[in-house]
C-alpha positions as CSV (number, residue, x, y, z in Angstrom):
1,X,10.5,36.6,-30.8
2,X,12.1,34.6,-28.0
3,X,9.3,34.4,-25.7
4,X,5.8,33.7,-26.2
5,X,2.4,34.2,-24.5
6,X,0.1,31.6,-23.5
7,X,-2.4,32.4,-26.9
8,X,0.4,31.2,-29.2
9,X,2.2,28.3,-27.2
10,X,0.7,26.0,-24.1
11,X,2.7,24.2,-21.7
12,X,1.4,23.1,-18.5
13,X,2.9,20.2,-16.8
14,X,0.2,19.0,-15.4
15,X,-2.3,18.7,-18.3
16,X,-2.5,14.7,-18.6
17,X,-3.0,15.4,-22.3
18,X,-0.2,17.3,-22.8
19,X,1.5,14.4,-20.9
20,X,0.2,12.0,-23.2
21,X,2.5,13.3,-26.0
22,X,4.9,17.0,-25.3
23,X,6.8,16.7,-27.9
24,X,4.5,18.7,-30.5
25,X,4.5,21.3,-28.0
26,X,8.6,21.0,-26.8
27,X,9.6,21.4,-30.4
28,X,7.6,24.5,-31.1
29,X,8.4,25.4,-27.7
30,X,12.2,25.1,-28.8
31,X,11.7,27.3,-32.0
32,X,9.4,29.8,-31.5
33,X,9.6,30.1,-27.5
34,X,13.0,29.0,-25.9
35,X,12.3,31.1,-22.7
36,X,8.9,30.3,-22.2
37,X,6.7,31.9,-19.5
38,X,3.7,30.4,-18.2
39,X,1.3,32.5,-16.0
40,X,-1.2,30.5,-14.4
41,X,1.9,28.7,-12.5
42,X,4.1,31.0,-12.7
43,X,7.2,29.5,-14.4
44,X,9.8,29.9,-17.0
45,X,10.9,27.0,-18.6
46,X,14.0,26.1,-21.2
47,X,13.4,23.1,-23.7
48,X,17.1,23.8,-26.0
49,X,19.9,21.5,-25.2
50,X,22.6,24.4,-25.2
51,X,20.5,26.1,-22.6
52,X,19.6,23.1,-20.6
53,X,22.6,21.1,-20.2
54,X,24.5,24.6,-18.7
55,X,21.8,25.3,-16.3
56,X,21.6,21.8,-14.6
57,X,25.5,22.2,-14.3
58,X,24.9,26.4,-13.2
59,X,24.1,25.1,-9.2
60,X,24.9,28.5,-8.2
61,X,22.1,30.3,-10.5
62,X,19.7,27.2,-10.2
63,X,19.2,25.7,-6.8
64,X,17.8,22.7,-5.8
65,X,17.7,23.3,-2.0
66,X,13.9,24.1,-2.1
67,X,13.1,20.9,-4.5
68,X,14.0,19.9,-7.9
69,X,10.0,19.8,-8.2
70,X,7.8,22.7,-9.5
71,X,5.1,22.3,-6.6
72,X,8.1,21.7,-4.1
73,X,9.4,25.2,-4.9
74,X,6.4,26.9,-4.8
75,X,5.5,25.0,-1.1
76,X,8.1,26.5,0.3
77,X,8.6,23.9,3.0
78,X,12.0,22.7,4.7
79,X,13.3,19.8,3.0
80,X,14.7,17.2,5.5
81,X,18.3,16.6,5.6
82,X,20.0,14.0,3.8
83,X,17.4,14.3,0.4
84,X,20.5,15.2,-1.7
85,X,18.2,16.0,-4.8
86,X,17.0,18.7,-2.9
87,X,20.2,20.2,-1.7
88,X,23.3,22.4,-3.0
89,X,26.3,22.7,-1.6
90,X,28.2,22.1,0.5
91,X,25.5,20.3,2.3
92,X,24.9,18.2,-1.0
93,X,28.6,17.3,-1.0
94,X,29.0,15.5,1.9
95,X,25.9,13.8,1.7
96,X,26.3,12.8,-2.1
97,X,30.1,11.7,-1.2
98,X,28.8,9.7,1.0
99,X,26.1,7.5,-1.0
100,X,28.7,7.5,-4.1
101,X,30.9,5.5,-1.8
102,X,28.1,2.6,-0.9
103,X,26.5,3.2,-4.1
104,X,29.1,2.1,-6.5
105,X,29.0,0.6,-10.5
106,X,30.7,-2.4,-9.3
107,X,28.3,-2.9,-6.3
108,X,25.5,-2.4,-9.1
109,X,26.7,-4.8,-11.4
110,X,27.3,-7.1,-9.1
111,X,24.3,-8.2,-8.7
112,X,23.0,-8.8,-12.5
113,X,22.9,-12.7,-11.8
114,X,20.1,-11.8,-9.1
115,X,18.0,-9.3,-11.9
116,X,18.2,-12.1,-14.4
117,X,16.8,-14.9,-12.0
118,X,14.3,-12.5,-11.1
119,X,13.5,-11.6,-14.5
120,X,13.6,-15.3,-15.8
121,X,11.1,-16.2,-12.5
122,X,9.0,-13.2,-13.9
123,X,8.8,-14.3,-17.5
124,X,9.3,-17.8,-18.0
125,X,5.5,-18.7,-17.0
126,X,3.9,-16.7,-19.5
127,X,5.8,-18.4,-22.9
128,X,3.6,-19.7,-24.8
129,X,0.1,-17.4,-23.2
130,X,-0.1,-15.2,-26.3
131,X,1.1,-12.1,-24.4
132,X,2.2,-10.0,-21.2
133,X,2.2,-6.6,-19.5
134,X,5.6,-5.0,-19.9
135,X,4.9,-2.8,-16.4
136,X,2.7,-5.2,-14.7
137,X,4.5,-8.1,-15.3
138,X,8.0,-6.8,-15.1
139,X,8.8,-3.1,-15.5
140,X,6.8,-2.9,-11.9
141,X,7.5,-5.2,-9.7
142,X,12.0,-5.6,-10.9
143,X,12.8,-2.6,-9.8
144,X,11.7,-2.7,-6.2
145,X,13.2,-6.2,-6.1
146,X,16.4,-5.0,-7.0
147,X,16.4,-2.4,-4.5
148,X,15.4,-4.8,-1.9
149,X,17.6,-7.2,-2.8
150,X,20.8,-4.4,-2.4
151,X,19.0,-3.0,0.8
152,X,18.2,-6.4,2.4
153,X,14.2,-6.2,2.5
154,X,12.6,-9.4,2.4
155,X,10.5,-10.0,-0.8
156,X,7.3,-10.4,0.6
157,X,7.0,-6.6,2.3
158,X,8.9,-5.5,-1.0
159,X,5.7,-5.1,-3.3
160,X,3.6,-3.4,0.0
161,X,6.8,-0.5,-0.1
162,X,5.9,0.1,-3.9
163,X,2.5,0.5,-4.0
164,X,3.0,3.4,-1.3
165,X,5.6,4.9,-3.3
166,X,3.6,5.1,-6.4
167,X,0.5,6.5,-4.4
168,X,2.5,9.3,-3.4
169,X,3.5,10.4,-6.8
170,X,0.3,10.5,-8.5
171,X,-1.4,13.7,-10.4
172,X,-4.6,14.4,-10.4
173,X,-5.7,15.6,-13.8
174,X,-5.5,19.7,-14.3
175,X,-4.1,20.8,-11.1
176,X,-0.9,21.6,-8.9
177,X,-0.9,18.2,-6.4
178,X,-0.7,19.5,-3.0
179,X,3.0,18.9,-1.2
180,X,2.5,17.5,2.5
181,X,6.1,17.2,4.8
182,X,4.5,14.8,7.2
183,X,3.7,12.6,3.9
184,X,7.3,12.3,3.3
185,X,8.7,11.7,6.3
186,X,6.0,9.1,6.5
187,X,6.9,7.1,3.3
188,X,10.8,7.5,4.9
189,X,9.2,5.7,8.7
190,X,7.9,2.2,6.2
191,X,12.0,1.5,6.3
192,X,12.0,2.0,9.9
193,X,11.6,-1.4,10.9
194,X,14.2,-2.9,8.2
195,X,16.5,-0.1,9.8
196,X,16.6,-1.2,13.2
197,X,16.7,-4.9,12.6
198,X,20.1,-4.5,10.2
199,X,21.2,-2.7,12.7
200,X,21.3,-5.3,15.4
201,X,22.0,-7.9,12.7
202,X,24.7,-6.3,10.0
203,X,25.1,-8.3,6.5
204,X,26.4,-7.1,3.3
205,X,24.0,-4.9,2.0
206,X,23.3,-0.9,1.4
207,X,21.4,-0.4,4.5
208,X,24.1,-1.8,6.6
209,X,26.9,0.1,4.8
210,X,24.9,3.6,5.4
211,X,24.5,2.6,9.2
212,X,27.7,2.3,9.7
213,X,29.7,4.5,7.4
214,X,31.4,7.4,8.7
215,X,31.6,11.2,6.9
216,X,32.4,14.5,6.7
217,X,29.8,16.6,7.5
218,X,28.9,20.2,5.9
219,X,30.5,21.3,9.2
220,X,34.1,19.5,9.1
221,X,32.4,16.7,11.8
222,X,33.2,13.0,11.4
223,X,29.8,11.2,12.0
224,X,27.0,9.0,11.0
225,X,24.4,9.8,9.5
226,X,20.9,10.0,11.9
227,X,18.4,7.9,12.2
228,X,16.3,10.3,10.2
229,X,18.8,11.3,7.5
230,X,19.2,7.2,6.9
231,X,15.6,7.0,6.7
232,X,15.8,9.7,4.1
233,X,18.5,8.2,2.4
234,X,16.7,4.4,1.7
235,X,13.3,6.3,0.9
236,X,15.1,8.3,-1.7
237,X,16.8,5.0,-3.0
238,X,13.7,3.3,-2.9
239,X,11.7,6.0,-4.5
240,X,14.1,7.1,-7.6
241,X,15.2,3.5,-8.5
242,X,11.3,2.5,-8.7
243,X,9.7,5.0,-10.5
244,X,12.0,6.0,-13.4
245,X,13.4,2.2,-14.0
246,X,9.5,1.2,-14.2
247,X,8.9,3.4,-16.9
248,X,12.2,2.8,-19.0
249,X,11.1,-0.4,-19.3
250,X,7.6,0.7,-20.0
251,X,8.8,2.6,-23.5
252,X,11.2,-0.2,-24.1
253,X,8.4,-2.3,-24.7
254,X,6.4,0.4,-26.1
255,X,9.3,1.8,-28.6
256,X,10.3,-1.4,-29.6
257,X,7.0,-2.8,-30.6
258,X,6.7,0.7,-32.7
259,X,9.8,-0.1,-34.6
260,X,9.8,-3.8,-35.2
261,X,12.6,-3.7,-37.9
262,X,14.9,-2.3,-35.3
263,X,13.4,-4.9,-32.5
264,X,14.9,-7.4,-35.0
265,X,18.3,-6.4,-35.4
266,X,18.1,-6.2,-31.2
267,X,16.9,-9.8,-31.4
268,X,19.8,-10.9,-33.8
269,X,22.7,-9.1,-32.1
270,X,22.3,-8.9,-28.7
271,X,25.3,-6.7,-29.0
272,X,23.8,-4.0,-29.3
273,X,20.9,-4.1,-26.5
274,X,23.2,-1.4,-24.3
275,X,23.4,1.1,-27.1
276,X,19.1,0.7,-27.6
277,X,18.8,1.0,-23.6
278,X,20.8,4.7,-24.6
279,X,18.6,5.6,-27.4
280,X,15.3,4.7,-25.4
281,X,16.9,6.7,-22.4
282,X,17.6,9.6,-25.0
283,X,14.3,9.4,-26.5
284,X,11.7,9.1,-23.9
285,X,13.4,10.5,-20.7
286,X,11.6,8.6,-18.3
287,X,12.1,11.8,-15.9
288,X,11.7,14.3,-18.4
289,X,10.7,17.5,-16.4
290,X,13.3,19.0,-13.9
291,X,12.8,22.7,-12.0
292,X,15.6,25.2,-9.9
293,X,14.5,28.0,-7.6
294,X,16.6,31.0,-9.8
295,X,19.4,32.3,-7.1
296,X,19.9,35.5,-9.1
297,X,19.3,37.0,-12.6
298,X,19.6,35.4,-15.5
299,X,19.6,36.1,-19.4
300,X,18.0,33.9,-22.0
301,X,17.6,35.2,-25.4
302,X,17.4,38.7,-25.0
303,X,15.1,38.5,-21.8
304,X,15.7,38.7,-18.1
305,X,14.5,35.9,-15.5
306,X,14.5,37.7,-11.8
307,X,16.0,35.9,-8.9
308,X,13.1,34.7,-6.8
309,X,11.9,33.0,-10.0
310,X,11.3,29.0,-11.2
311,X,13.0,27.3,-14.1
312,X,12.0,24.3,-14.9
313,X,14.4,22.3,-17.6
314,X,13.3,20.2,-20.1
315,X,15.2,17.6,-20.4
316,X,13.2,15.4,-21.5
317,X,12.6,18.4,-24.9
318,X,16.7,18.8,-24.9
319,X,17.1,15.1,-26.0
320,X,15.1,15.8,-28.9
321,X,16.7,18.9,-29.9
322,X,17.4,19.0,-33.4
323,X,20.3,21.6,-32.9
324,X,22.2,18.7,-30.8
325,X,20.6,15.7,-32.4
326,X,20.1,15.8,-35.7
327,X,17.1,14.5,-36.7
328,X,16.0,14.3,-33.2
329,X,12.5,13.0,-33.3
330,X,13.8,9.8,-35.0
331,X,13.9,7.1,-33.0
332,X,17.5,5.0,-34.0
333,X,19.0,2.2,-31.8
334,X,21.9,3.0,-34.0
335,X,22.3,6.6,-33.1
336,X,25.8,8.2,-32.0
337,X,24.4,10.0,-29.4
338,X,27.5,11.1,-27.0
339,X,25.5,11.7,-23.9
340,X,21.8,12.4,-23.2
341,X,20.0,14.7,-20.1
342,X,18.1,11.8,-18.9
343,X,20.0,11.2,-15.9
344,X,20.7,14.9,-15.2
345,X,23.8,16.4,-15.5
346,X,26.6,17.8,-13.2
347,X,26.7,17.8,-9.7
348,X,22.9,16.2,-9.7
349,X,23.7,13.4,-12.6
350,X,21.7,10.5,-11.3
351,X,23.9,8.0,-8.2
352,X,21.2,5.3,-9.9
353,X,22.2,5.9,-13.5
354,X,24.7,2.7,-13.4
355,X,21.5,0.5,-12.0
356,X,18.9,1.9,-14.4
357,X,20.9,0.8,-17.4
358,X,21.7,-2.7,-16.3
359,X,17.7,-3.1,-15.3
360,X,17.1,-2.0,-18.5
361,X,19.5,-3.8,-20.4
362,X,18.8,-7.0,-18.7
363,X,15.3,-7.3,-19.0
364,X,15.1,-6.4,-22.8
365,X,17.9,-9.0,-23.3
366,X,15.7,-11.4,-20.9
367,X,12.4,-10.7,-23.0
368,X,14.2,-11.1,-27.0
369,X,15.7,-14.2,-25.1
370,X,11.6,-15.5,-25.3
371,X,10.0,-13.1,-27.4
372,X,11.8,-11.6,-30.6
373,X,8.2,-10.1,-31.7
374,X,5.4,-8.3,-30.0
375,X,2.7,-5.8,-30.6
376,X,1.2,-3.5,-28.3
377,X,-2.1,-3.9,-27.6
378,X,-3.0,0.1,-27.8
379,X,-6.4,-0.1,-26.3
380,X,-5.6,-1.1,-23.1
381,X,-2.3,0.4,-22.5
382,X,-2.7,3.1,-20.0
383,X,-0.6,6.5,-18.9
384,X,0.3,6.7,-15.5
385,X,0.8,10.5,-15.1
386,X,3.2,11.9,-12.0
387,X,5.3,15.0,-11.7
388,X,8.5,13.3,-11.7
389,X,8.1,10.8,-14.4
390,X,6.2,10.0,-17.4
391,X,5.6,6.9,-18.7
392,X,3.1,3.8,-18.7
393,X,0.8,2.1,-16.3
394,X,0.1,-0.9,-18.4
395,X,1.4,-1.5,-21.6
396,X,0.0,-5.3,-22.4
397,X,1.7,-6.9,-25.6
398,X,0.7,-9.6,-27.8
399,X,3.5,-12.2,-28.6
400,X,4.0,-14.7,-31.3
């Protein structure tokens, strides 16, 4: 039996307490129901590594251009040029090529002495208070500094920009959220300003890199990009970097504080903070959930999925595949691990990936710098719940 109905198996991406903890139902999901169907959305979905790592590489089967989000596909709206998570070839080629060449490792890197003064201005006041909020505190606010700080937004309009990009990703509890075009090109207009003024006065920064680079568009054209597709371009940079980073920090501190033998050996040998950034990566995918638009038929364990149909890839299931990871549920800062789905995979892998691991890397290193032990204070962490990541609100700790 390779598929199952919704009486034996339920998986519904919105269910917040589902959300709270999927891995129960991804790993039954992976053995009794690899092609899953669900009805009341109408979706399939794949939670095994070997099928999930293929299809994000398959772009021809599995499409993004109608949104790498299940309520995106089903909107069936016009996605606005330049969002190249939402596009496939060979529009997503010369708009990827082009933010690949601004948004470089070594650009990324280079600015680590900036996250560690930030992180250090962040932290260094609450030594000695008995605690602090891994999110609030820091997982939060860093990673919309750092993006500010590469796009050249002043610091003071930088925490305004977040809180609009984490309105617009909120769930309600139990339903579909409603998908609204003019919302997004809204959030895309708050860099508007910022846009103009670089433009006028040019420094060396992202935003005045994408003004003024020139590409090879879909059609063979050497151009710039629009006013619009630039404005698409930051909001995506804004809105990827802030969410995901936030809540890899989130289960850092929340992973960590569950496994205080391995915390020690982190606080002892710094060494080995990059290889626990992977295995946090690997373990909670902070963007666990992925979906394609199905471009024609495909075959999954002895069943059919039509063209015209939604696949949504769990990713964030694949990385605890026991068939790829042995002994997958166990969390091990020690683990071989080769390479995760977190970040996607093929012609989609996450531009941030490079970014996301020296936020994360920094900031434990900045917090076992201060704090080598820390408990969470369960009853007042909170879920923050949102199609595109999962992850914590508030995770307040206890220090000693």
């Amino acid at each position: 039996m390779t598929t199952t109905s919704s009486a034996e198996v339920y998986y519904d991406p919105y269910d917040f307490e589902i959300d709270n903890d999927p891995h129960p139902i991804w790993k039954r999901m992976r053995d009794e129901a690899p092609l899953y169907y669900n009805e009341r959305y109408d979706f399939f979905a794949l939670s095994r590594y070997d099928d999930v790592e293929p299809a994000l590489v398959d772009w021809e089967s599995y499409r993004s251009g109608r949104g790498s989000i299940l309520e995106l596909i089903r909107a069936d709206f016009d996605v606005p040029s330049g969002l190249v998570l939402f596009e496939d070839p060979p529009v997503h080629d010369a708009h990827r090529s082009l933010l690949s060449r601004v948004f470089t490792p070594k650009r990324m890197n280079g600015i680590e002495p900036q996250v560690r003064e930030f992180c250090a201005r962040s932290l260094d006041p609450l030594v000695g208070t008995g605690g602090f909020d891994f999110v609030r505190d820091l997982g939060g606010p860093m990673p919309m500094r750092v993006i500010g700080m590469l796009l050249g937004i002043p610091e003071q309009d930088q925490e305004v920009i977040k809180q609009r990009l984490d309105e617009g990703i909120r769930l309600q509890e139990g339903e579909a959220p409603g998908v609204r075009p003019d919302a997004m090109a809204a959030s895309g207009e708050m860099f508007a300003e910022y846009a103009e003024w670089r433009s006028e006065h040019p420094s060396d920064d992202l935003m005045t890199e994408l003004l003024t680079a020139e590409f090879e568009d879909e059609t063979g054209t050497r151009r710039r990009l629009t006013r619009a597709e630039l404005l698409t371009y930051v909001n995506l940079i804004a809105g990827a970097g802030n969410e995901t980073t936030t809540r890899l920090i989130g289960w850092t501190g929340k992973l960590l504080g569950e496994h205080p033998a391995q915390r020690r050996e982190l606080a002892a040998d710094r060494s080995l903070v990059p290889h626990a950034i992977e295995e946090i990566l690997r373990y909670e995918a902070p963007s666990p959930v992925q979906a394609r638009y199905v471009a024609r038929d495909v075959e999954y364990h002895g069943r059919t999925v039509a063209e015209g149909s939604v696949m949504v890839l769990l990713n964030g299931s694949a990385n605890r595949d026991a068939r790829h990871f042995p002994d997958g549920d166990r969390f091990d800062v020690h683990r071989e691990i080769g390479h995760h789905l977190s970040f996607g995979y093929g012609l989609h892998f996450c531009l941030g990936a490079a970014l996301a691991r020296l936020e994360g890397r920094v900031a434990l290193d900045e917090v076992l710098q201060r704090w080598p032990d820390w408990e969470v204070d369960e009853a007042h962490a909170v879920m923050a719940h949102a199609s595109t990541a999962r992850g914590w609100e508030r995770l307040p700790v206890s220090t000693h």
